[in-house]
Short mmCIF file of C-alpha atoms in Angstrom, two decimals:
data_model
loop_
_atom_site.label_atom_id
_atom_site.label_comp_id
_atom_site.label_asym_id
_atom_site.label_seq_id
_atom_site.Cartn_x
_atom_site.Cartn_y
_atom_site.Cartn_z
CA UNK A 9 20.05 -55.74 -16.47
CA UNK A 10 20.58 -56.47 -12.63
CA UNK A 11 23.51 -57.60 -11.33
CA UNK A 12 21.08 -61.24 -10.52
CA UNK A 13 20.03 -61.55 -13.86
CA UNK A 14 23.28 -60.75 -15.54
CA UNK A 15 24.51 -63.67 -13.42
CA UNK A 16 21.71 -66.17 -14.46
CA UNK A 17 22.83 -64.99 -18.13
CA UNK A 18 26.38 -65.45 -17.64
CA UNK A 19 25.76 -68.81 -16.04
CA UNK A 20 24.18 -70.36 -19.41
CA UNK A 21 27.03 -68.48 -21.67
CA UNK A 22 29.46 -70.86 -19.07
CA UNK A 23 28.01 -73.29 -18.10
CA UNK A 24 30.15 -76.09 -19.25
CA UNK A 25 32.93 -74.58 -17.04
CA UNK A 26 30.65 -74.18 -13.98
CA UNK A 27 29.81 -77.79 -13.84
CA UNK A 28 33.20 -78.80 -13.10
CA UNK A 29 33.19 -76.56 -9.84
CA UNK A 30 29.86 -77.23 -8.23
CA UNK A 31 31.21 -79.56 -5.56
CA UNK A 32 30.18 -76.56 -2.83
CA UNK A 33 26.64 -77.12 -4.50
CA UNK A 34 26.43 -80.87 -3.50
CA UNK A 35 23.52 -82.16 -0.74
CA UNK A 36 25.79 -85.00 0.56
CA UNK A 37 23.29 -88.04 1.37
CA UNK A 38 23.46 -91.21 3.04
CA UNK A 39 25.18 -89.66 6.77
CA UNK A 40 25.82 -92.53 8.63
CA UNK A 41 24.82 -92.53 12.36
CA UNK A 42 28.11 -92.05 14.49
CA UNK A 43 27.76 -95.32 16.02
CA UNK A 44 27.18 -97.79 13.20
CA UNK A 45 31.24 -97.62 11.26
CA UNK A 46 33.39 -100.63 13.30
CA UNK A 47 36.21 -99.22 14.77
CA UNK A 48 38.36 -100.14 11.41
CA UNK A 49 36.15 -98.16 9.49
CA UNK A 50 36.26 -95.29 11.72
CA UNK A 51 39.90 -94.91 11.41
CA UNK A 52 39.94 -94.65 7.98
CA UNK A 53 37.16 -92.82 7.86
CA UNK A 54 38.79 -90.01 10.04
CA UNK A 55 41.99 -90.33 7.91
CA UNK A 56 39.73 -89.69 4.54
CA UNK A 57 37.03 -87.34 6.06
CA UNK A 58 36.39 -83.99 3.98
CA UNK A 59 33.20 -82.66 6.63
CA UNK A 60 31.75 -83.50 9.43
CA UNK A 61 27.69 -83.10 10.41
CA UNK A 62 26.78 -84.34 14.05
CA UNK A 63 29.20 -86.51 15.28
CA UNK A 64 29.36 -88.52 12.05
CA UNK A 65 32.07 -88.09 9.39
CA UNK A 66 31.44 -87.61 5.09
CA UNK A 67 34.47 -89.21 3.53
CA UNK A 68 36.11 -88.18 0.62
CA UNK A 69 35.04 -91.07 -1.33
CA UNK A 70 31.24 -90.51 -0.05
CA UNK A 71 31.87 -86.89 -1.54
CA UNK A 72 33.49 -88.32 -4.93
CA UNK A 73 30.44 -90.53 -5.23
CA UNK A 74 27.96 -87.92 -4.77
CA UNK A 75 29.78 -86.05 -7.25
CA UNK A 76 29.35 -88.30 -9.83
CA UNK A 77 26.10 -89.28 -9.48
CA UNK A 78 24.92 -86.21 -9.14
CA UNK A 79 27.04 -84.45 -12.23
CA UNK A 80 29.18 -86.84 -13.31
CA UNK A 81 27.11 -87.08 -16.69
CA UNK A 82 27.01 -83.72 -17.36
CA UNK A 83 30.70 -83.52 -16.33
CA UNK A 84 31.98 -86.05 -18.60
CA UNK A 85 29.69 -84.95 -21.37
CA UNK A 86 31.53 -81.68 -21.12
CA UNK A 87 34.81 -83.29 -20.88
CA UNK A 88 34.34 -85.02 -24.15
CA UNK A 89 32.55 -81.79 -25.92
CA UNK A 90 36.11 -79.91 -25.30
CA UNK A 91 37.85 -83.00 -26.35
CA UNK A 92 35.79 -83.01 -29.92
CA UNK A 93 35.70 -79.54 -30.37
CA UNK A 94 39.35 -78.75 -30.23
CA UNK A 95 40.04 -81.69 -32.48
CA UNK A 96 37.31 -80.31 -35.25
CA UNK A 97 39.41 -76.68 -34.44
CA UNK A 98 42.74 -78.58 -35.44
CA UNK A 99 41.12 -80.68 -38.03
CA UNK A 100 39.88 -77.45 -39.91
CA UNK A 101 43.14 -75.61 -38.58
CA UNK A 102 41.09 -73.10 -36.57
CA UNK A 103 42.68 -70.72 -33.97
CA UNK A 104 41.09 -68.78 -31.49
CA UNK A 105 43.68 -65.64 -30.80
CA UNK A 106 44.21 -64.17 -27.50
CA UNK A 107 43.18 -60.99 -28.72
CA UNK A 108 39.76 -61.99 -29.59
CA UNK A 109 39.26 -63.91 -26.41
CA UNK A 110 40.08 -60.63 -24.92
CA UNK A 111 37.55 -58.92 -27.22
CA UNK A 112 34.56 -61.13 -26.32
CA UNK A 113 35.48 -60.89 -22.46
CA UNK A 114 35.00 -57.11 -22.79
CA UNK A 115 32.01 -57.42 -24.73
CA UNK A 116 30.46 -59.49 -21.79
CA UNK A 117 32.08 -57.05 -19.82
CA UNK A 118 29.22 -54.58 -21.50
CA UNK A 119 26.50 -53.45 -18.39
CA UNK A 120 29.27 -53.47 -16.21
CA UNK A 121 30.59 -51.06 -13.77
CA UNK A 122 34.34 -52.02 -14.30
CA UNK A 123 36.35 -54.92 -14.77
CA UNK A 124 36.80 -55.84 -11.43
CA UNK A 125 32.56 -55.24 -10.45
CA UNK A 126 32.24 -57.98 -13.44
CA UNK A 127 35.46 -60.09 -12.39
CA UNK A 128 33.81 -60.35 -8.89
CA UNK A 129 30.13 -61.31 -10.39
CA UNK A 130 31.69 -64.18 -12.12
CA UNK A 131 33.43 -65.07 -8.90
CA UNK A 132 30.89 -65.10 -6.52
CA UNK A 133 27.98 -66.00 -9.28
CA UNK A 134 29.72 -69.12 -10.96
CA UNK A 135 33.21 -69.32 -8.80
CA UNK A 136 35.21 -68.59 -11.78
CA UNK A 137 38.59 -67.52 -11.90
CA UNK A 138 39.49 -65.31 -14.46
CA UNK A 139 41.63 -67.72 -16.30
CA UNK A 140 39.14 -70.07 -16.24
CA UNK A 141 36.67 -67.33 -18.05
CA UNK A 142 39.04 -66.90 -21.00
CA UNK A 143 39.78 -70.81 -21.00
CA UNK A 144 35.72 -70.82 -21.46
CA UNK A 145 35.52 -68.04 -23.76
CA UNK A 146 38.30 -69.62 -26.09
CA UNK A 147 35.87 -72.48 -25.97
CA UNK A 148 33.14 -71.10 -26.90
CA UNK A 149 34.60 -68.97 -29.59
CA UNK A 150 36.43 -72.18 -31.32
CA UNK A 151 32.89 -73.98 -31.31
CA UNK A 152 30.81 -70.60 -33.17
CA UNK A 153 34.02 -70.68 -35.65
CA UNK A 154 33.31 -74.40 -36.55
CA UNK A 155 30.19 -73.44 -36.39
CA UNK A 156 29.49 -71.10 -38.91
CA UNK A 157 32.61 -72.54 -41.39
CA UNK A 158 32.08 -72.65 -44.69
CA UNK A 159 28.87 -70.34 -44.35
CA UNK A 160 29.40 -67.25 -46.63
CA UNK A 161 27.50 -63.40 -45.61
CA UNK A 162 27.54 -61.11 -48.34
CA UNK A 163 28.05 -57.69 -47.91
CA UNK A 164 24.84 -56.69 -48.93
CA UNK A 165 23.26 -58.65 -46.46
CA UNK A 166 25.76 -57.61 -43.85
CA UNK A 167 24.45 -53.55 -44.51
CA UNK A 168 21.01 -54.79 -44.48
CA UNK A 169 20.98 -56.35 -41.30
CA UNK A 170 22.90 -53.38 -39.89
CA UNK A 171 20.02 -51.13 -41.45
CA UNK A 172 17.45 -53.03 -39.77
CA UNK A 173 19.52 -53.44 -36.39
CA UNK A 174 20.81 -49.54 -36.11
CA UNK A 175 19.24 -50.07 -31.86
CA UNK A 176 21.90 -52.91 -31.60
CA UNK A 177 24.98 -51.03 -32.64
CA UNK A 178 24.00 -47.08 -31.12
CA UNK A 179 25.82 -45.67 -28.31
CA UNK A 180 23.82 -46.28 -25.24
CA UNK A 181 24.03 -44.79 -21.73
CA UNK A 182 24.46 -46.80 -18.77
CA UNK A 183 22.85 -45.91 -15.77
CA UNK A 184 24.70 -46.91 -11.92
CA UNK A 185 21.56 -47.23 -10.07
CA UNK A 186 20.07 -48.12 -6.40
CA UNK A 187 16.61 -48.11 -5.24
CA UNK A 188 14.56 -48.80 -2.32
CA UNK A 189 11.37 -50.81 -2.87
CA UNK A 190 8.46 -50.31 -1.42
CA UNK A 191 4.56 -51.61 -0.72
CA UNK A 192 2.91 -48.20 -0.65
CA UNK A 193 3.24 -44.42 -2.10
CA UNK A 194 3.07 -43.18 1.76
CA UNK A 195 5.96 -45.38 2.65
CA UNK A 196 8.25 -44.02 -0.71
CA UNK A 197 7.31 -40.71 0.24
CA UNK A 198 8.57 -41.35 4.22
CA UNK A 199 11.98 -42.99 2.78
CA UNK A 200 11.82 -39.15 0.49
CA UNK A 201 11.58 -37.04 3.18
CA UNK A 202 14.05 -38.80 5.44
CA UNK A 203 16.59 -38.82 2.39
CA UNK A 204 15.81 -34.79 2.31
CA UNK A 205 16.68 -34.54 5.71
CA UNK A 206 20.21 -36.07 4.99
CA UNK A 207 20.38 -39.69 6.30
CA UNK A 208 22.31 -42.29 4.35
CA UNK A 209 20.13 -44.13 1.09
CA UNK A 210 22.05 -47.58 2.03
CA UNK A 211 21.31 -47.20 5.35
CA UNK A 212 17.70 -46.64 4.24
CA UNK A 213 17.62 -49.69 2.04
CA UNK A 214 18.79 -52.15 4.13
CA UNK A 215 16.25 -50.97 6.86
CA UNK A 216 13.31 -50.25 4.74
CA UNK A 217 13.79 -51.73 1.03
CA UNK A 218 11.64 -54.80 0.29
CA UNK A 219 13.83 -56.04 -2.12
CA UNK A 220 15.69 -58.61 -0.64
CA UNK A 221 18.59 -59.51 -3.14
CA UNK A 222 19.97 -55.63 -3.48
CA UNK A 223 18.97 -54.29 0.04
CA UNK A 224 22.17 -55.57 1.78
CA UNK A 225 23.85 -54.00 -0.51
CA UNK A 226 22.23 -50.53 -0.04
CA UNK A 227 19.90 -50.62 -2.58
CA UNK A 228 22.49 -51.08 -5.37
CA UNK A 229 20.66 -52.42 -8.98
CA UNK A 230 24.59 -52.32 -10.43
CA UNK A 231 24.65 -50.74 -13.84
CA UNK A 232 22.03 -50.79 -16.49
CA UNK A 233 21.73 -49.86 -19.82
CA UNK A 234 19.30 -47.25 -20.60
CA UNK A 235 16.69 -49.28 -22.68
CA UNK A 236 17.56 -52.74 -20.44
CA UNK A 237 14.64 -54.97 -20.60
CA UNK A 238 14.72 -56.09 -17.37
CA UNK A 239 14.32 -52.64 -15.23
CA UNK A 240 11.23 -51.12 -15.35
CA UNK A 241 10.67 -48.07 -18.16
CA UNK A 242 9.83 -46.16 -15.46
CA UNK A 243 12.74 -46.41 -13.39
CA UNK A 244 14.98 -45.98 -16.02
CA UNK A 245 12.78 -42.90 -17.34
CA UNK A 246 13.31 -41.64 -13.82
CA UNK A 247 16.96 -41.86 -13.53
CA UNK A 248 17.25 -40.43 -17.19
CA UNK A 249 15.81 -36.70 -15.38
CA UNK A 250 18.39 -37.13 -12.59
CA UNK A 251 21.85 -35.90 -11.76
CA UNK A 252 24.59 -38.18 -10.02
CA UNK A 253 23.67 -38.32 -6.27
CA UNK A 254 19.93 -37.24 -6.79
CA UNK A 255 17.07 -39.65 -5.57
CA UNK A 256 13.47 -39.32 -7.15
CA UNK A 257 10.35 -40.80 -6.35
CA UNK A 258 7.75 -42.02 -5.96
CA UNK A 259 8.07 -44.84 -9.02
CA UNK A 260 5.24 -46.66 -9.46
CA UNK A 261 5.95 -50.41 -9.98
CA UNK A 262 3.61 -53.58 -10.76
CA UNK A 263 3.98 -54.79 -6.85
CA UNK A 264 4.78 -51.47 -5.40
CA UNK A 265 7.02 -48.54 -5.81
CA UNK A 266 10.31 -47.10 -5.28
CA UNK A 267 12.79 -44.27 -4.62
CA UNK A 268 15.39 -44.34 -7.19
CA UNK A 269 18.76 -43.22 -6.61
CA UNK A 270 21.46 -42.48 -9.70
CA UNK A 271 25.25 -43.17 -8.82
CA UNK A 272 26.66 -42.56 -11.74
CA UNK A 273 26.06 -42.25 -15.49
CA UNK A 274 28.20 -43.39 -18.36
CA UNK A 275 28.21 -42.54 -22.24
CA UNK A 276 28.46 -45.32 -24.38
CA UNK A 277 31.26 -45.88 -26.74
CA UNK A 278 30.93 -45.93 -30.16
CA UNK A 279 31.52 -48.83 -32.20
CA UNK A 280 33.73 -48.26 -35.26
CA UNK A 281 32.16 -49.41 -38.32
CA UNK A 282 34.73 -52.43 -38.72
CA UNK A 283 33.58 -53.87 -35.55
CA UNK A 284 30.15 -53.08 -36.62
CA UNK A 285 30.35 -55.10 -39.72
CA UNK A 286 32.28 -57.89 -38.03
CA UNK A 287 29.53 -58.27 -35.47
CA UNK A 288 26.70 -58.57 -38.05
CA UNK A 289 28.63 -61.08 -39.87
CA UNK A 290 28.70 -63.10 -37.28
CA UNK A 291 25.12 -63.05 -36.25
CA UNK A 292 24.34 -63.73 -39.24
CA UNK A 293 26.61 -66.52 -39.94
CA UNK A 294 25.51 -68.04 -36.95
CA UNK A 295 21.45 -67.80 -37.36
CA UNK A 296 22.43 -70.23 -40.61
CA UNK A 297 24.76 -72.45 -38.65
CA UNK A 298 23.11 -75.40 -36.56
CA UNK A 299 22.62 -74.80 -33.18
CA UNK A 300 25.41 -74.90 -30.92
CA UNK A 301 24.71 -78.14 -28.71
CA UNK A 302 23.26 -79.77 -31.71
CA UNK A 303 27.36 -79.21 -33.09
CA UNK A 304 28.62 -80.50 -29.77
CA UNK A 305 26.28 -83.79 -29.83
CA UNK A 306 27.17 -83.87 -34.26
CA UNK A 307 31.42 -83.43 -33.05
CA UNK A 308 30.88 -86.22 -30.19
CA UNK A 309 29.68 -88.65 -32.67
CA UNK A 310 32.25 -88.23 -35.76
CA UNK A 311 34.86 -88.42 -33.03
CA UNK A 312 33.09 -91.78 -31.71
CA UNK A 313 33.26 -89.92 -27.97
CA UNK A 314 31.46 -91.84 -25.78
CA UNK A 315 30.72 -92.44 -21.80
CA UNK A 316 31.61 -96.15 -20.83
CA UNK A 317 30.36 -96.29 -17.27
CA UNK A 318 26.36 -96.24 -16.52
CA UNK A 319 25.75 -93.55 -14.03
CA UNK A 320 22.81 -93.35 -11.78
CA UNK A 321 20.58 -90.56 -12.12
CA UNK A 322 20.02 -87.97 -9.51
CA UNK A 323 17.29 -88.50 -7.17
CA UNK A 324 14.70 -85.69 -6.61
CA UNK A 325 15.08 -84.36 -3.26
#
């Protein structure tokens, strides 16, 4: 998986925490000329401004406005989801531990270079902090445990899901990977023979690659897992023949082709077979339990959680 789509992923896993900081998202509307505020208004308008644009000021109650009109639904929604949730939790006396909010964070952390490579996707992806990714994660784990109470896996159907799911739970290796995309063969095989005759394959992507998201960042797809959906078999075919620092090409691609470059390679771990079990217990607890937001809307209601204030909808730009 690329380091963009990971981040699209991660941002529906989280996205009740992202709402909450996507003021830097917000179009501010409604700019007043410069000239039009009396001089009262300007005063307090320069003692409550947050921006400027032009001469003319955004206050910070212009900004709170826009805030709520924009996502203060969704914001409040959220609000009252936690709010019901962790009353269900303490209702049904059900504790999240630190240790397996620290388990499910290095799950996620899965595809990853390191720690800090994921740390600083969450960061500039979804502006997270990481205490507000375990705050989320504890979330998210108290709602699957309400979830799936009172929902009872044998342990035949435990092995049998395992049995039929072997893929899920083998030891894969993750490929570190960079490439430089191209429109023709000719042009792959020009980017080859300069990389033969020694010059730099980040300085060749950000001169030459097509692909605009990793090019700036010399060609660099992050880490992938050897059967990731998302790359290209033939890519990841490629970089399965190659040796740490080798580049290989010309891959053909459904717009194009590339030079593929492979930074590093890492064996999976193995799973022991108690997480193993524990893992297909829970997916299969879960596939019986309702969905998810269904459970939030279901928790919102028994706990009579409601929104009091009518809040105009967004506008399409």
């Amino acid at each position: 998986m690329t380091r963009q789509e990971k981040g699209l992923w991660a941002a529906v896993i989280i996205l009740a925490a992202g709402v909450l900081f996507m003021g830097s998202l917000i179009v501010i509307r409604g700019l007043k000329p410069a000239d039009e505020p009396s001089p009262a208004e300007d005063k307090q308008a320069g003692a409550d401004a947050v921006a400027s644009f032009n001469g003319s000021t955004i206050t910070e109650s212009d900004w709170v406005e826009e805030l709520k009109r924009t996502h203060g639904e969704e914001a409040l929604t959220q609000m009252l989801n936690h709010k019901a949730v962790y009353a269900e939790a303490q209702s049904l006396k059900i504790k999240v531990t630190p240790e397996e909010v620290t388990e499910e964070i290095n799950r996620e952390m899965q595809g990853y270079a390191s720690p800090d490579d994921y740390y600083r996707e969450m960061a500039d992806q979804l502006n997270l902090t990481p205490e507000e990714i375990r705050a989320e994660t504890e979330y998210r784990l108290t709602l699957q445990k309400i979830a799936t109470a009172g929902i009872r896996i044998t342990d035949a159907e435990v092995q049998r899901y395992i049995d039929q799911h072997q893929e899920e739970f083998a030891a894969k290796k993750a490929y570190h990977l960079a490439w430089i995309q191209t429109d023709t063969e000719d042009e792959a095989n020009r980017v080859l023979d300069r990389l033969q005759q020694g010059e730099d394959f980040g300085t060749l992507a950000a001169a030459y690659s097509l692909d605009e998201f990793t090019r700036d960042q010399g060609g660099d797809l992050g880490t992938v897992e050897e059967d990731d959906p998302f790359i290209a078999p033939e890519v990841l075919q490629t970089a399965s023949t190659l040796k740490p620092g080798d580049a290989a090409g010309p891959v053909r691609l459904n717009d194009g082709y590339a030079v593929v470059q492979l930074i590093s390679v890492e064996n999976g771990s193995t799973k022991s077979s108690e997480e193993i079990i524990r893992e297909a217990r829970k997916q299969l607890a879960l596939s019986e339990a309702v969905p998810l937001s269904q459970l939030e809307e279901q928790l919102r209601n028994k706990y009579d959680a409601k929104i009091l204030i009518k809040i105009s909808p967004s506008k399409a730009s």
